[in-house]
Structure formats: structure tokens, C-alpha cells
Short mmCIF file of C-alpha atoms and ligand atoms in Angstrom, two decimals:
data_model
loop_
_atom_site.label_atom_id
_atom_site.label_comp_id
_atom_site.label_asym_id
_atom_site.label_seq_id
_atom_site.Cartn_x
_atom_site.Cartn_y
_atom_site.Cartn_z
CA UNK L 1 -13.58 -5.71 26.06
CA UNK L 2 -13.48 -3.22 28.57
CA UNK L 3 -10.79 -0.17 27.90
CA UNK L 4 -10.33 2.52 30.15
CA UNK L 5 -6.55 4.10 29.45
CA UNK L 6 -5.38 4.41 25.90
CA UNK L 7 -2.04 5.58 25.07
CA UNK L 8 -1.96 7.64 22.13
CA UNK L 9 1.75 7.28 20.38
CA UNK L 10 2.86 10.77 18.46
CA UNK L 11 2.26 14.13 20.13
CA UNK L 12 1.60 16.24 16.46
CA UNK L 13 -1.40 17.61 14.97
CA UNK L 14 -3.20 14.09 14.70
CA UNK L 15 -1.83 12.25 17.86
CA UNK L 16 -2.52 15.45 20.15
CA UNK L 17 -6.26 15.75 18.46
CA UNK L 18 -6.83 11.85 19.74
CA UNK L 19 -5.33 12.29 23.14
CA UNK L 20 -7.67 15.55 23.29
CA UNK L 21 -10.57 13.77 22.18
CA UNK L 22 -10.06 10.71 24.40
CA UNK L 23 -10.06 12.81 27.42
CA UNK L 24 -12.59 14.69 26.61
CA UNK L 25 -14.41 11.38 26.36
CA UNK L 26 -13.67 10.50 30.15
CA UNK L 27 -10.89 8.05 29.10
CA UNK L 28 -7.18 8.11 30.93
CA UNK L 29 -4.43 9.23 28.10
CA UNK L 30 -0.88 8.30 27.99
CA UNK L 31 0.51 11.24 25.28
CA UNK L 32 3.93 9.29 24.39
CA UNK L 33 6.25 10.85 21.78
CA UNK L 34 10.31 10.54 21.65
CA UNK L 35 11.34 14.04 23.14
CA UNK L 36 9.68 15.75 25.88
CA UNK L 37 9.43 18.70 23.94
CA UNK L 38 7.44 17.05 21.24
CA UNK L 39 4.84 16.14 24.18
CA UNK L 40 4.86 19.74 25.89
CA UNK L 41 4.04 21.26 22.15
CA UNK L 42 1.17 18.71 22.01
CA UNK L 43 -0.24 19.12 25.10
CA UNK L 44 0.16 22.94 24.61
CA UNK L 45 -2.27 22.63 21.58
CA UNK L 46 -4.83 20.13 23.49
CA UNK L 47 -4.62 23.23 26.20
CA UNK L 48 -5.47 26.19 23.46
CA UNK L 49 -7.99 24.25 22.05
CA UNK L 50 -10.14 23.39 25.15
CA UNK L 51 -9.34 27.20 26.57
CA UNK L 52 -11.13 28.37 22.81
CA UNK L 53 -14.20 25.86 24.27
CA UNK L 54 -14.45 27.66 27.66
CA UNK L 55 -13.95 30.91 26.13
CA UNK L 56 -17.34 30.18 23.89
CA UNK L 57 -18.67 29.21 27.32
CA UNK L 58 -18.79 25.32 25.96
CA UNK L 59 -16.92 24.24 28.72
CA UNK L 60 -15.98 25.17 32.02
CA UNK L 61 -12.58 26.14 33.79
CA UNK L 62 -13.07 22.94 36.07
CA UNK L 63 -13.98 20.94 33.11
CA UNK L 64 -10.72 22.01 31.35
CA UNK L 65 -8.82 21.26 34.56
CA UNK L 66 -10.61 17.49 34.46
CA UNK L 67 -9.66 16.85 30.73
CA UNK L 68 -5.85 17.65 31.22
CA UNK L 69 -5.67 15.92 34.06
CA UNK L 70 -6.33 13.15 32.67
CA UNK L 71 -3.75 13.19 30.10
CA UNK L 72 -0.12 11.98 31.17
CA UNK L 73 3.09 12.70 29.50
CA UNK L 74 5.23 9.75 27.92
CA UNK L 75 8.29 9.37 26.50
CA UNK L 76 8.78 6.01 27.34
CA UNK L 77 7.34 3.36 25.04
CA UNK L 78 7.29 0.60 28.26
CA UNK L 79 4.00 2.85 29.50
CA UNK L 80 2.25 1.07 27.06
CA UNK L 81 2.46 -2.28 29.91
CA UNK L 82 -0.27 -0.31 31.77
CA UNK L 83 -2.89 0.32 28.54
CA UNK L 84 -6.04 -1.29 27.51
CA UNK L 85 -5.54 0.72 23.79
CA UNK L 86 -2.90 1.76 21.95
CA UNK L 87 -3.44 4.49 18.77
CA UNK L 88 -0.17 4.73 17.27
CA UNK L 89 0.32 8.15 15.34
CA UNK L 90 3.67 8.71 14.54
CA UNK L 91 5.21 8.96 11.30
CA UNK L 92 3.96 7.34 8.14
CA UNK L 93 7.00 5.43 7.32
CA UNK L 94 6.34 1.50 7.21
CA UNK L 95 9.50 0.49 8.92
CA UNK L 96 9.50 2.74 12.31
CA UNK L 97 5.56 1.20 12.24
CA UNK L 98 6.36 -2.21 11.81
CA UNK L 99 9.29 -1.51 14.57
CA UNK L 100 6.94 0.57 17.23
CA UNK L 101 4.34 -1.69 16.63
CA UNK L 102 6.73 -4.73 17.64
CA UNK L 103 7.97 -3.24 20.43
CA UNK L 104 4.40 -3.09 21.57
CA UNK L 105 3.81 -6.21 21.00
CA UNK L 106 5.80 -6.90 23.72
CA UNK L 107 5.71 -4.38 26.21
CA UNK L 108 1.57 -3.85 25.91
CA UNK L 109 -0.64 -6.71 28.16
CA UNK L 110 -2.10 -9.62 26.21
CA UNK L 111 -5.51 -8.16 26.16
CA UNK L 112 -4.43 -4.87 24.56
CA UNK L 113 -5.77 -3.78 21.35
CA UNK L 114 -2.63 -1.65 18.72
CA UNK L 115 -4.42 0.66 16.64
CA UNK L 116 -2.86 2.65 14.16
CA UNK L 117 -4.25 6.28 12.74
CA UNK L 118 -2.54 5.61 9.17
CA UNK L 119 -3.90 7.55 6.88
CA UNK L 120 -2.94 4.80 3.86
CA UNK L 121 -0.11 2.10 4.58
CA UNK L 122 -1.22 -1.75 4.98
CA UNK L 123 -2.82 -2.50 8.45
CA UNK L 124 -2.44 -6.40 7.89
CA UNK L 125 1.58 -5.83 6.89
CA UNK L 126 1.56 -3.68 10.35
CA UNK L 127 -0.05 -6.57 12.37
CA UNK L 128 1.77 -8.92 10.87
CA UNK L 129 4.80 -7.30 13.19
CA UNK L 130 3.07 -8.52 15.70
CA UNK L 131 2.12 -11.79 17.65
CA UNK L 132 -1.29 -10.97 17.43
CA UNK L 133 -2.37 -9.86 14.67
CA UNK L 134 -6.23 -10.25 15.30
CA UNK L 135 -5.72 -7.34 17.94
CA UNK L 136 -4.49 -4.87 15.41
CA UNK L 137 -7.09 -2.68 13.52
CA UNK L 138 -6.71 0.66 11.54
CA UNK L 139 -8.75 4.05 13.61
CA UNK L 140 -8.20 6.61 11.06
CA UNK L 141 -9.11 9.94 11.90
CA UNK L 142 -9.29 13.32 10.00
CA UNK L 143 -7.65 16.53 10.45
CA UNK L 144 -8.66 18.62 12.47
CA UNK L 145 -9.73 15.74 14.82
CA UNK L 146 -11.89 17.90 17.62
CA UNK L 147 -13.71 18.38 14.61
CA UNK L 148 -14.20 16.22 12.08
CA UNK L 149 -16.83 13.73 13.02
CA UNK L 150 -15.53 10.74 10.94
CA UNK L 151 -13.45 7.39 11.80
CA UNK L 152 -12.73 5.23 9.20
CA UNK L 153 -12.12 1.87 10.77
CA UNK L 154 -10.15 -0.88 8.67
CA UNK L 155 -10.16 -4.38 9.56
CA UNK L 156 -6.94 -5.89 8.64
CA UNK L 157 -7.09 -9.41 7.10
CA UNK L 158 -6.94 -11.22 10.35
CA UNK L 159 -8.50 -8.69 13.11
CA UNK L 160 -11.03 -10.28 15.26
CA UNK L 161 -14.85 -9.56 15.10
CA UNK L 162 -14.58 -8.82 19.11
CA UNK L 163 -11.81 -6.35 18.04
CA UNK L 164 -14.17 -4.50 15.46
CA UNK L 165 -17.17 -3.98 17.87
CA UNK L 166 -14.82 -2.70 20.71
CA UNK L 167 -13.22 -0.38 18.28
CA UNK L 168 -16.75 1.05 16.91
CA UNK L 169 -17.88 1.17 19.81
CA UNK L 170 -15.31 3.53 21.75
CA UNK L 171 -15.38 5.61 18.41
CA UNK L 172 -19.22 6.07 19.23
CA UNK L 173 -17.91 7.09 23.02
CA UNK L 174 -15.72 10.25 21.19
CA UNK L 175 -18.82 11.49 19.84
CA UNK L 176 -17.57 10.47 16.25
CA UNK L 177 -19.15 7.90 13.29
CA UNK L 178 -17.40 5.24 12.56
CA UNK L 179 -17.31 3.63 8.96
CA UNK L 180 -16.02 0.34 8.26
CA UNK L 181 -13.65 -0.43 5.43
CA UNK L 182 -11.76 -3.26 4.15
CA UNK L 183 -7.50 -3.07 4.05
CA UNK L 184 -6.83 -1.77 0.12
CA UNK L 185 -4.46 1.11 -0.63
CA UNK L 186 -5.77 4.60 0.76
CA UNK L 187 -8.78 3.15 2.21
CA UNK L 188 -11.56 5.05 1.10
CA UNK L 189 -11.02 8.66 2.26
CA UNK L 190 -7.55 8.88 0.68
CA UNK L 191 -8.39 6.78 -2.36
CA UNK L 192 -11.00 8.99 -3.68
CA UNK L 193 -9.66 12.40 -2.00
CA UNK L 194 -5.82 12.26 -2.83
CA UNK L 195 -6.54 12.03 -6.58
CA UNK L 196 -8.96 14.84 -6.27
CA UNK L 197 -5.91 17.09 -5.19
CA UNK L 198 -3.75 15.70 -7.67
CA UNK L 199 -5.70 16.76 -9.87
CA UNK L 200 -6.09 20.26 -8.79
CA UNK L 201 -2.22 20.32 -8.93
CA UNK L 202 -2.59 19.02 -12.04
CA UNK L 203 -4.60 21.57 -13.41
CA UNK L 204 -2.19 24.62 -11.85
CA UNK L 205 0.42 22.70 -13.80
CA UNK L 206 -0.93 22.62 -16.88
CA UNK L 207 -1.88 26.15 -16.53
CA UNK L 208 -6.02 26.26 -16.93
CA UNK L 209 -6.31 28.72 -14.17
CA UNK L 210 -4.45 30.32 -10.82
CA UNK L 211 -4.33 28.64 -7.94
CA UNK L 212 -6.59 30.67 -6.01
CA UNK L 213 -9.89 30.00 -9.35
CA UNK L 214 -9.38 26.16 -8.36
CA UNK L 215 -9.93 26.59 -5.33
CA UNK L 216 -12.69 29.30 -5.35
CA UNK L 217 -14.18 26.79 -8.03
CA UNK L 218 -14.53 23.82 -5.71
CA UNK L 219 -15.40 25.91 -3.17
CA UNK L 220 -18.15 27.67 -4.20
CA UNK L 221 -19.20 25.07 -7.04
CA UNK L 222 -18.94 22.09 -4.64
CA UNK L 223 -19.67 23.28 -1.85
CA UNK L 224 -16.27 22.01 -0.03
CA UNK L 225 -15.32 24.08 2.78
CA UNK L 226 -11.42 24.45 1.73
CA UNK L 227 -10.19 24.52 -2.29
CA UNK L 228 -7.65 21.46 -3.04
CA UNK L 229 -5.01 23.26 -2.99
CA UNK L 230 -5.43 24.80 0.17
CA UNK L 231 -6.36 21.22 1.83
CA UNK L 232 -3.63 20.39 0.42
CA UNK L 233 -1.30 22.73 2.59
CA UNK L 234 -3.77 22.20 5.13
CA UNK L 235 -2.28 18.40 5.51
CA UNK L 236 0.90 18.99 4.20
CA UNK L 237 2.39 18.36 0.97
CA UNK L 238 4.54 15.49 1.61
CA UNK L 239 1.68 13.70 3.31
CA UNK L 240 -0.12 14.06 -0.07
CA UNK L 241 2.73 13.10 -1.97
CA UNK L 242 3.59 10.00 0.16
CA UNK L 243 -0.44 8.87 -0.30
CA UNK L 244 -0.34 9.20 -3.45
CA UNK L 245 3.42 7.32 -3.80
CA UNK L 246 1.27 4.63 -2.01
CA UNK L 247 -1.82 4.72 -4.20
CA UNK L 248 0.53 4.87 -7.47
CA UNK L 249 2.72 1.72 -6.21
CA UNK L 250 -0.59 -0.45 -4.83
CA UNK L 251 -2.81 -0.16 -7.70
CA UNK L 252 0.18 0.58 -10.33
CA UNK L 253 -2.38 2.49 -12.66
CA UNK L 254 -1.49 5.57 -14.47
CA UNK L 255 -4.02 7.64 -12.93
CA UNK L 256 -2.47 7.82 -9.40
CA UNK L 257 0.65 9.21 -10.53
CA UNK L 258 1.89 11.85 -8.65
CA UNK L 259 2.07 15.11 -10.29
CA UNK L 260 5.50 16.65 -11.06
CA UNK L 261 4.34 20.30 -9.40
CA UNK L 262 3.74 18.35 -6.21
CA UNK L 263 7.13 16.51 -6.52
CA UNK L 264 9.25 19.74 -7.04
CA UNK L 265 7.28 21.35 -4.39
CA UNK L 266 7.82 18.88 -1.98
CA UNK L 267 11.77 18.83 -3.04
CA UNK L 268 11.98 22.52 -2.35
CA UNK L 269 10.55 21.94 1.26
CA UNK L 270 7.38 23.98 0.51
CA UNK L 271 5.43 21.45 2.59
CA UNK L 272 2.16 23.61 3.22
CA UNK L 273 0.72 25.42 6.36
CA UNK L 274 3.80 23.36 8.52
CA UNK L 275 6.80 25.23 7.15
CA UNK L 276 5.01 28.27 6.03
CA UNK L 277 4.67 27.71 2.30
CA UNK L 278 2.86 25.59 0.21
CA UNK L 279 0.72 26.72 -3.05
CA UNK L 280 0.15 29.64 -0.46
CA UNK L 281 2.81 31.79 1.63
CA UNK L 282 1.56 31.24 5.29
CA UNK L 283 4.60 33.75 7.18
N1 CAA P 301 -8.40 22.26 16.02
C1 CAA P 301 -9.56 22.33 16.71
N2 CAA P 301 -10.63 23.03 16.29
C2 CAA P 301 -10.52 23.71 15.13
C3 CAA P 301 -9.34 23.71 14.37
C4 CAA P 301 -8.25 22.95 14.86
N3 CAA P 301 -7.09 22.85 14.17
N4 CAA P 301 -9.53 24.47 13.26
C5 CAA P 301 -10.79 24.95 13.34
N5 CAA P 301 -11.39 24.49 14.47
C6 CAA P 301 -12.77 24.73 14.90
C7 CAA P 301 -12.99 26.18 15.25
O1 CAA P 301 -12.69 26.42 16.61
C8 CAA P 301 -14.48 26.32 14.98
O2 CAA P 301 -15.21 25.77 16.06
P1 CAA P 301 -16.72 26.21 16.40
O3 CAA P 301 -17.53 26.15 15.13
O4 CAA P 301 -17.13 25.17 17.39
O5 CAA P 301 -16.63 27.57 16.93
C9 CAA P 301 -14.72 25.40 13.77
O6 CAA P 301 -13.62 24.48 13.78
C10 CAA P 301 -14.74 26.17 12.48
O7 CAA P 301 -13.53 26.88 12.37
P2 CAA P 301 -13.36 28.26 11.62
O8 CAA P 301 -14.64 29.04 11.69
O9 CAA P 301 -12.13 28.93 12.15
O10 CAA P 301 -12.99 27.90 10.15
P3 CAA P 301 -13.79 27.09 9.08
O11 CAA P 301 -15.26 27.28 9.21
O12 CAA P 301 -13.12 27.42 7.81
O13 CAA P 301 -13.47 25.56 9.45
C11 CAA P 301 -12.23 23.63 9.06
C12 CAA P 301 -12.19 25.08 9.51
C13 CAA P 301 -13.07 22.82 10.04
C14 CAA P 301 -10.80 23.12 9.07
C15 CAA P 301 -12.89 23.56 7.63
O14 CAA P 301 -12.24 24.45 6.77
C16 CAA P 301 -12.86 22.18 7.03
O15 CAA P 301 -13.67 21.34 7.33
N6 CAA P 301 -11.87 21.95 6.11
C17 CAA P 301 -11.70 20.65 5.46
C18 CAA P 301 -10.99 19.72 6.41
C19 CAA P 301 -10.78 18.38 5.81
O16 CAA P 301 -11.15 18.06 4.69
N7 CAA P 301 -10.15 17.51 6.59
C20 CAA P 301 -9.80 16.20 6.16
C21 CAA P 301 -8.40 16.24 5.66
S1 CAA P 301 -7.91 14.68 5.06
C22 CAA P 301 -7.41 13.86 6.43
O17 CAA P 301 -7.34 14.34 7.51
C23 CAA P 301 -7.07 12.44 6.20
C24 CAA P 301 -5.70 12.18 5.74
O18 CAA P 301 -5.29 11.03 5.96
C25 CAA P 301 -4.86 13.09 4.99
#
């Protein structure tokens, strides 16, 4: 399968990291989100980041030019009729998935692959939205995206073989690894990470040391380059909470239950780095 123009749906942190990444890879990027605000902020980002690449003399001026040109705004969702890939970013919510994703189902041409960047909800109850199911496949990428080199791919139950390769092999084509992994709750990356920070919060909670030892602990005992608790802020509180809502309620053991600091913290709109304060003050 040949794909050449890839609309990337949700202008945030994540979405604007894939459209950024995707030009930079020579593809043509449709940036759609609902306001055109939300894609001016995105593209605004994409912008600062390449400009820190030319300043390190990475990249040149013309180069930059090249990769924004190639991005488009969108705030209409019927673009999609002109895309060979679609990586849908937008909120982690099942239902405004399941509805984007059938929307797209009918607006995006038959030979169209719907991706979705979730970072832990079903990929075979978001295909099954759909009309073709064995066209949708999970790309999930980490935060910061320029960055991180990994792309956990999940094969929902039906998703085609043809669909997998072409999917690897454009991950390959943004300079990233892909790993494959079957559709459980948190994949791998959140399954094994999520818990991790729960249990950092955990450990604040119960009061066996300040925030700031947990983190210098993992840091400098593990070798991680952030604490927990400051990854945590890093990808936002209520992210972590909702992951671990999803572990708790898929696997319905114990040991995924979501600590009652996070809860409270969450509650209180202390989201992390987003609205300035998490387990640290960020204003
Ligand atoms: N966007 C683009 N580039 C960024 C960036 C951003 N937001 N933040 C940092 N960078 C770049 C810097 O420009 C710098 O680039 P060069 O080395 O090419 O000059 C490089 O990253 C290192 O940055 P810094 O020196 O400023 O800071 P650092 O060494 O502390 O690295 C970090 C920053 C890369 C974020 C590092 O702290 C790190 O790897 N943290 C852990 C990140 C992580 O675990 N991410 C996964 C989160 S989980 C997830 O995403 C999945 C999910 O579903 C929740």
C-alpha cells in the first residue's frame, strides 16, 4: 500500500509531534483539530521545534520552509476524503473515538488505513465503529514524539497482515522502531509503566520519603532520565489516572488501583506541567 498524505487528527502535544514527524519524513500532513486556534497553537510548536533544529545547525532555513509547507491546516473532518492515512489523536474518551472514527469511515477512501495514537483504550472496540475493521490498527507514540524513538504498533483482533507491514513500514520511514503488540489493556508501555508511577504516588502517600527522594531515587538508581513523579506531570495527571482507570477496570486486579493522592490531585485540577501544578509548581 502506497501512502503519501496522512492526516493527523488532534493538534496537542502528541498530534502536533506526528504531523511534525511526518513532514519531516517527506510525507504531505493534513493537521485537523476542531478550532482553528487549536491548529495555529500546534503548528506554532511544530515551528519552535524545527527553528531549535536549525539553530543547532541540524537543519537548514530552506529545510524548515520545506517541512511546514508541507503541513496543511484542517478543521474540517471531510479532508480526510483526500488521505491515504489517518492517525487520530484526539482525546482519550471511547465515545468521541468510536464517533470520529465513524465519521471516517465514511468520509476517508476505501483504501485508507484509521490509525489511532491511544495510549490504552481497545483498538478492536474502535474498529469495530467502522466498516472495515481490518484497516484499523493502533500507532502509539511517546511523548515527546521528535524524540522518542519508539512505536508501539497493536494489531486489533481483525487488522489485516497487509495493514501491519504498511504500518511498520512507514514507522521505519519516521526514523522510529516499531514494536508489535497484541490488543490487551495498556498495551505494553502503559501496562508496565503506569503502575510504576502509581506506585511512586503511592509511596508519597504513605509517607516513606518527599517527592523530590523518589524521584532522585529512580533517577539516579535506575538510571531513568525523569523521576515518576515528574513523568508523571510530564504527561499529565489525568492521563495517568484515566490509564490506570483502564488498567484497574480491564484486568479488575487489586494492584492497578488507582491511588487516592492521584485521585484528589486530579479533582483539584493539579494536572501536571499543562496547568502549572502537579507534584511540582511549574508557574
Ligand atoms: N519536543 C521536541 N524536542 C524536545 C522536547 C519536546 N517537547 N523536549 C526535549 N526535546 C529535545 C531537546 O531539544 C534535546 O534535543 P537534542 O539532544 O537533539 O539537543 C533533547 O530532547 C534533550 O532535551 P533536554 O536536554 O532539554 O532535556 P533532557 O535531556 O532532560 O531530555 C526528555 C528531555 C527527552 C523529555 C527526557 O527527560 C526523557 O526522555 N524523559 C522521559 C520521557 C518519557 O518517558 N516519555 C514517555 C512518556 S509515556 C508516553 O508518552 C506514553 C503514554 O501513553 C502516556
Amino acid at each position: 500500500m502506497s501512502v503519501k498524505t496522512i492526516m493527523v487528527i488532534g493538534a496537542g502535544q502528541m498530534g502536533s509531534g506526528i504531523a511534525q514527524v511526518c513532514a519531516q519524513a517527506g510525507y504531505d500532513v493534513l493537521l485537523n483539530d476542531l478550532k482553528p486556534e487549536f491548529v495555529e497553537r500546534g503548528l506554532s510548536g511544530i515551528k519552535k521545534n524545527l527553528n531549535r533544529q536549525v539553530d543547532k545547525g541540524r537543519m537548514t532555513a530552506e529545510q524548515l520552509d520545506a517541512v511546514v509547507d508541507r503541513v496543511t491546516a484542517s478543521t474540517d473532518l471531510q479532508d480526510a476524503s483526500k488521505v491515504d492515512l489517518v492517525i487520530e489523536a484526539a482525546v482519550e474518551n471511547m465515545d468521541i473515538k468510536a464517533k470520529i472514527f465513524a465519521q471516517l469511515d465514511e468520509i476517508a477512501p476505501e483504501h485508507a488505513i484509521l490509525a489511532s495514537n491511544t495510549s490504552s483504550l481497545p483498538i478492536t472496540e474502535i474498529a469495530a465503529a467502522t466498516k472495515r475493521p481490518e484497516k484499523v490498527i493502533g500507532m502509539h507514540f511517546m511523548n515527546p514524539v521528535p524524540v522518542m524513538k519508539l512505536v508501539e504498533i497493536i494489531r486489533g483482533l481483525a487488522t489485516a497482515d497487509e495493514v501491519y507491514q504498511t504500518i511498520e513500514d512507514i514507522t521505519k520511514t519516521l526514523e522510529k522502531v516499531p514494536v508489535e503488540v497484541n490488543d490487551f489493556p495498556g498495551f505494553v508501555s502503559n501496562r508496565i509503566l503506569m503502575p510504576m508511577i502509581n506506585e511512586a504516588i503511592y509511596t508519597l502517600y504513605e509517607g516513606v520519603a518527599t517527592k523530590e527522594a523518589i524521584d532522585e531515587v529512580m533517577k539516579l538508581g535506575m538510571n531513568h532520565p525523569m523521576g515518576p513523579l515528574t513523568l508523571a506531570d510530564f504527561i499529565g495527571l489525568d492521563t495517568c489516572l484515566y490509564i490506570m482507570e483502564t488498567l484497574h477496570e480491564g484486568f479488575g486486579d487489586d494492584k492497578y488501583r488507582p491511588c487516592p493522592l492521584l485521585r484528589k490531585y486530579v479533582k483539584a485540577g493539579w494536572l501536571g506541567k499543562k496547568s502549572g501544578r502537579g507534584f511540582y509548581s511549574y508557574e
